[in-house]
Amino acid sequence: MLPVPVGAGGPVSARKRGSLMARAYDVQEVERRWQGRWAEERTYELEPEDPRPPYYVLCMYPYPSGPAHQGHVRNYTFGDLLVRFRSMQGHAVLSPFGFDSFGLPAENAAIRTGEHPRSFTEARIAELKASVIALGAVYDWRREIRSHDPEYIKWNQVIFLRFLEHGLAYRALAPVNWCPGCKTVLANEQVLADGTCERSGDLVAKRNLEQWFFRITEYADELLEGLDSLEWPERVKTMQRNWIGRSEGAEIELPVVEAKEPGASLRVFTTRPDTTFGMTYAVVAPEHPLVGSLTTDEQRDAVEEVRALASAASDMERQAGIGGSSPASLAKRGAFTGSYVTNPFTGAPVPVYVADYVLMGYGTGAIMAVPAEDERDFAFASSYGLPVVRTTRPPEGFDGGAWTGDGVKINSGFLDGLDVASAKARATAWLEQQGSGRASVKYRLRDWLVSRQRYWGCPIPVVHCGSCGVVPLPEDELPLLAPDDVELAPVGESPLARHPTFAKVDCPSCGRSARRDTDTMDTFVDSSWYFLRFCDPWSTDRPFDPAEAARFMPVDQYIGGIEHAILHLLYARFFTKALADVGLAPGIEREPFRRLFTQGMIRMDGTKMSKSKGNLVAPSGYFDTAGADALRLFHLFAGPPTEDIDWTEQTGEVIDGCGRFLDRVWRLAVDAPAERDDWREGDDRGEDLALLRSAHRLVAKVTDDFEKWSFNTAVAACMEHANVLQRYLRESAASGGPSKAAYDRAVDMLLLVLAPMAPHMTAEAWEIRHGSGARVHSEPWPAFDREMVAEATVTMIVQIDGKVRERIEVDAGITEDDAVALALAAPKVAEALGGIAPSRVVSRPPRLVNLVK
RNA sequence: GCCCGGAUGGCGGAAUCGGUAGACGCGGGGGCCUCAAAAGCCCUUGCCCUUCAGGGCGUGCGGGUUCGAGUCCCGCUCCGGGCACCA
């Protein structure tokens, strides 16, 4: 055993008392050496012509925020396990790594410290990369991507222009969050729930700016339908479905009564055309373009008040819900316009209200209100004294307000007697026939706003020319890089717009003086196709070679946090489809991520462990003490990977426990063979066979558990087998010594299955056992013998009235009759039965016999 | 409010098809080794009664199905997460 100088280095605070224990091997030396070897020997660099079947494992590329935190460690431990496992199984594994290196934190840091975002970011990248390597995770680093690299920026810009060319990128006015205090545009996450700026505390206002959008809504149906084929967590798919929010219904034209302009009508969208007979009023959003013409002079003040309130109201207030509003505040949230529209089904006029519970951004910005069958309409109608007419008969005993369920149609003329579904169809057909409406599908999903009034992002490669309009930059001028000498302090304009020369440019088309776009792209653009670039990061004439990408795509296993369940994953899916449609990714599977795994969070004191909460427990302290292997093992062992982990005072001790287990394996694999002198030839004894049986069972269990992502039970299985090995050595000492052949085989099988989990220790032990140059991670994944796995005898339980009364060791192939006979013959059973034959016998040989009195 | 998860010893968790509840580990208790300690090794550890035999209870709560329920069904409670006027 080596005297181990543990304890040198590493913050004391990160160490729990047990971490000072002496180890069976020099953990830090071994881990550092193997990390070096994996790099030197290019073990996980994948050549394009590799003939093995490809397998693509990808962890979501991280925002480089400094040294890895426990969430990263957990993520990359899972990913690395899979990389090594699939590789041992004979796959050509693509395992790339990169950095989502554009983004707001670097820009904010720059404002604070004066350091340029690039050098700041690159320093953070170096830290994160170092800790990923120190964890022993292996990647093909030649493929590394950083979103802020000029090469990557270039292809981002090429893709943008291609989208522009194909009508997938367009400009429109859109409101942004404007902070008057900071004189800058805020991201949504910088606006607090009460509508104030997180930094200055000023009330954030909406400002309309001309911005770039990607037409993701064009893909709404494909994005929705594509979900069905994916092996993703059901809840992530549900979240995406809700986000897309497809609703089928009808648009209906409501003629305005005595309109100022003849023939004017209000177009509403409804999912319940069957309820139109129950419309007792209509509502338009405060921002609706017809509000002005619908409002009469007498009502103008009231309507203006609603509009003013709606535009000033924080999102929070506006989203509080009609039902949750106090009567006083509710009164200001809606007003009669003074106009009426005609219900096309009844011909009756109904009043038009303006109210903030109707949103301009959804449907047509106007609704027909049916208080009897819609809860919001009901709440509003109750406050404003508007009539309620039921068109669906509620179930017996229903005493609520709005009934939104199925039922027989009533008060509905030609729809009476139908159920809701058929009434919908009939009503829609009638509308189409009358020319006053049509079937319609609406989505909650909006087009993707990609413009950001920021510096540290990918510049948008267009020029705005007074005569030519929007002019794309010629491809040979790309990448368009932002200048370094910018003033980042927030003073009212985006940094690039304030630069003395950046924006000034001659129009590429007509040559007259023009202006560059000074916005940058949302960083979600960068992360929407990086997995494609990873397949062919060397491509110099296009973002990636489609043939090379097609080899690896789709990603076989994508791993990341649940926080990306909607936006990143939806945008990436959209990009993959759009890239194919604009000709950049022909022949590539349109769904980029075949299997998705979302890991649980690391929590501390009930909250998410994060830098901003200041409750980080840095992994680096553990690298210096228990070691990377022990930390990896802890993350695998702590519980199911989907579940959150609570970081407690006990955690350090569990990590030490994982280190102790690795020591024990080391002693079994390296020390015991060298130290013992009572080895025996042959492996034919009962206990030898039992040992080999345990080894085969281990391999079967771990293989199965890896496939199911049940890593905690895989670790437990390894511990059990280590216990078996240890007992075998101890007990064989008294009976002629352990069999060398059986023991070696049983130890090797343990090292092999442990190799993806604790790569350093197993690599070192393997080389010591098998000679210089032997590489455990280049060994084929061990096979197991089914006959060895099957148990020869099992413990049969005998129950009386369902309670366990006896356990009997029986042959695994025992017949039903023998099992029952054996059960009845057991003395304890006979005694418990008291001579009375059971009235019923349930037998499930070989596991159980239940005797019912 | 709606939609998902979840609840098992002192703690993290296991139990794959309805069939031995508590694998494995942490923590605790006892012992061996040692001048002593650390490390290591061995035994023990759900709760209660009890004699090392043995018995009773036990998977958030209340019902049900079943020879048999942590597991299936119905009704709750609590905790966590997501969404929240989407017509």
PDB file of C-alpha atoms (C1' of nucleotides) in Angstrom, chain B:
ATOM      1  C1'   G B   1     -57.004  27.290 -11.008  1.00  0.00           C
ATOM      2  C1'   C B   2     -55.035  23.518 -14.608  1.00  0.00           C
ATOM      3  C1'   C B   3     -51.250  19.795 -15.973  1.00  0.00           C
ATOM      4  C1'   C B   4     -47.295  16.688 -14.504  1.00  0.00           C
ATOM      5  C1'   G B   5     -44.055  14.320 -10.695  1.00  0.00           C
ATOM      6  C1'   G B   6     -43.404  12.512  -5.685  1.00  0.00           C
ATOM      7  C1'   A B   7     -44.292  10.576  -0.353  1.00  0.00           C
ATOM      8  C1'   U B   8     -40.759   3.619   1.798  1.00  0.00           C
ATOM      9  C1'   G B   9     -35.961   2.964   8.462  1.00  0.00           C
ATOM     10  C1'   G B  10     -32.167   8.240  11.725  1.00  0.00           C
ATOM     11  C1'   C B  11     -30.651   9.688   6.088  1.00  0.00           C
ATOM     12  C1'   G B  12     -30.008   8.774   0.358  1.00  0.00           C
ATOM     13  C1'   G B  13     -32.414   5.094  -1.845  1.00  0.00           C
ATOM     14  C1'   A B  14     -33.872  -0.627  -3.651  1.00  0.00           C
ATOM     15  C1'   A B  15     -37.939  -3.854  -4.612  1.00  0.00           C
ATOM     16  C1'   U B  16     -38.016  -4.835 -13.278  1.00  0.00           C
ATOM     17  C1'   C B  17     -44.808  -8.762 -14.260  1.00  0.00           C
ATOM     18  C1'   G B  18     -49.456  -8.119  -7.816  1.00  0.00           C
ATOM     19  C1'   G B  19     -45.627 -12.824  -4.576  1.00  0.00           C
ATOM     20  C1'   U B  20     -39.551 -12.727   1.192  1.00  0.00           C
ATOM     21  C1'   A B  21     -40.471  -4.766   2.095  1.00  0.00           C
ATOM     22  C1'   G B  22     -35.955  -2.130   3.379  1.00  0.00           C
ATOM     23  C1'   A B  23     -30.818  -4.404  -1.773  1.00  0.00           C
ATOM     24  C1'   C B  24     -26.588  -1.003  -1.770  1.00  0.00           C
ATOM     25  C1'   G B  25     -24.568   3.010   0.764  1.00  0.00           C
ATOM     26  C1'   C B  26     -24.367   6.890   4.735  1.00  0.00           C
ATOM     27  C1'   G B  27     -24.964   7.353   9.889  1.00  0.00           C
ATOM     28  C1'   G B  28     -25.259   4.576  14.740  1.00  0.00           C
ATOM     29  C1'   G B  29     -23.798   0.400  18.207  1.00  0.00           C
ATOM     30  C1'   G B  30     -20.291  -3.612  19.458  1.00  0.00           C
ATOM     31  C1'   G B  31     -15.696  -6.277  18.508  1.00  0.00           C
ATOM     32  C1'   C B  32     -10.640  -7.491  16.172  1.00  0.00           C
ATOM     33  C1'   C B  33      -5.850  -5.313  14.936  1.00  0.00           C
ATOM     34  C1'   U B  34      -2.568  -1.365  17.556  1.00  0.00           C
ATOM     35  C1'   C B  35       1.555   1.063  22.950  1.00  0.00           C
ATOM     36  C1'   A B  36      -2.254   4.388  21.048  1.00  0.00           C
ATOM     37  C1'   A B  37      -4.671   6.299  16.911  1.00  0.00           C
ATOM     38  C1'   A B  38      -5.843   6.479  11.693  1.00  0.00           C
ATOM     39  C1'   A B  39      -6.838   3.068   7.985  1.00  0.00           C
ATOM     40  C1'   G B  40      -8.588  -1.785   7.431  1.00  0.00           C
ATOM     41  C1'   C B  41     -11.351  -6.183   8.863  1.00  0.00           C
ATOM     42  C1'   C B  42     -15.658  -8.789  11.446  1.00  0.00           C
ATOM     43  C1'   C B  43     -20.633  -8.634  13.728  1.00  0.00           C
ATOM     44  C1'   U B  44     -25.011  -5.708  14.332  1.00  0.00           C
ATOM     45  C1'   U B  45     -28.728  -1.936  13.106  1.00  0.00           C
ATOM     46  C1'   G B  46     -37.240  -0.678  10.654  1.00  0.00           C
ATOM     47  C1'   C B  47     -40.456  -0.206  15.263  1.00  0.00           C
ATOM     48  C1'   C B  48     -42.612  -2.767  19.576  1.00  0.00           C
ATOM     49  C1'   C B  49     -43.034  -7.172  22.975  1.00  0.00           C
ATOM     50  C1'   U B  50     -39.577 -10.991  24.204  1.00  0.00           C
ATOM     51  C1'   U B  51     -35.544 -15.517  26.057  1.00  0.00           C
ATOM     52  C1'   C B  52     -30.285 -15.548  20.762  1.00  0.00           C
ATOM     53  C1'   A B  53     -36.720 -19.152  20.424  1.00  0.00           C
ATOM     54  C1'   G B  54     -40.740 -16.728  18.796  1.00  0.00           C
ATOM     55  C1'   G B  55     -44.711 -13.093  18.059  1.00  0.00           C
ATOM     56  C1'   G B  56     -47.127  -8.372  16.696  1.00  0.00           C
ATOM     57  C1'   C B  57     -46.891  -3.857  13.781  1.00  0.00           C
ATOM     58  C1'   G B  58     -44.978  -1.459   9.462  1.00  0.00           C
ATOM     59  C1'   U B  59     -44.276   1.683   2.589  1.00  0.00           C
ATOM     60  C1'   G B  60     -48.375   9.798   3.729  1.00  0.00           C
ATOM     61  C1'   C B  61     -54.126   9.172   5.227  1.00  0.00           C
ATOM     62  C1'   G B  62     -59.199   6.624   4.485  1.00  0.00           C
ATOM     63  C1'   G B  63     -61.699   2.929   1.726  1.00  0.00           C
ATOM     64  C1'   G B  64     -61.798  -1.120  -2.077  1.00  0.00           C
ATOM     65  C1'   U B  65     -60.220  -5.382  -5.359  1.00  0.00           C
ATOM     66  C1'   U B  66     -57.256  -9.969  -4.405  1.00  0.00           C
ATOM     67  C1'   C B  67     -55.260 -16.162  -1.562  1.00  0.00           C
ATOM     68  C1'   G B  68     -51.706 -12.065  -1.411  1.00  0.00           C
ATOM     69  C1'   A B  69     -51.068  -4.720  -2.455  1.00  0.00           C
ATOM     70  C1'   G B  70     -45.175  -0.284  -1.587  1.00  0.00           C
ATOM     71  C1'   U B  71     -47.094  -2.021  -6.504  1.00  0.00           C
ATOM     72  C1'   C B  72     -53.909  -2.077  -9.108  1.00  0.00           C
ATOM     73  C1'   C B  73     -58.806   0.975  -8.335  1.00  0.00           C
ATOM     74  C1'   C B  74     -61.676   5.105  -5.734  1.00  0.00           C
ATOM     75  C1'   G B  75     -61.427   9.359  -2.392  1.00  0.00           C
ATOM     76  C1'   C B  76     -58.151  12.684   0.358  1.00  0.00           C
ATOM     77  C1'   U B  77     -53.549  15.214   2.644  1.00  0.00           C
ATOM     78  C1'   C B  78     -48.891  17.208   2.114  1.00  0.00           C
ATOM     79  C1'   C B  79     -44.411  18.390  -0.817  1.00  0.00           C
ATOM     80  C1'   G B  80     -41.910  19.657  -5.536  1.00  0.00           C
ATOM     81  C1'   G B  81     -42.055  21.357 -10.628  1.00  0.00           C
ATOM     82  C1'   G B  82     -44.350  23.469 -15.021  1.00  0.00           C
ATOM     83  C1'   C B  83     -48.196  26.470 -17.186  1.00  0.00           C
ATOM     84  C1'   A B  84     -51.372  30.262 -16.132  1.00  0.00           C
ATOM     85  C1'   C B  85     -56.834  35.136 -19.244  1.00  0.00           C
ATOM     86  C1'   C B  86     -54.569  31.344 -25.630  1.00  0.00           C
ATOM     87  C1'   A B  87     -61.053  32.443 -26.834  1.00  0.00           C
TER      88        A B  87
END
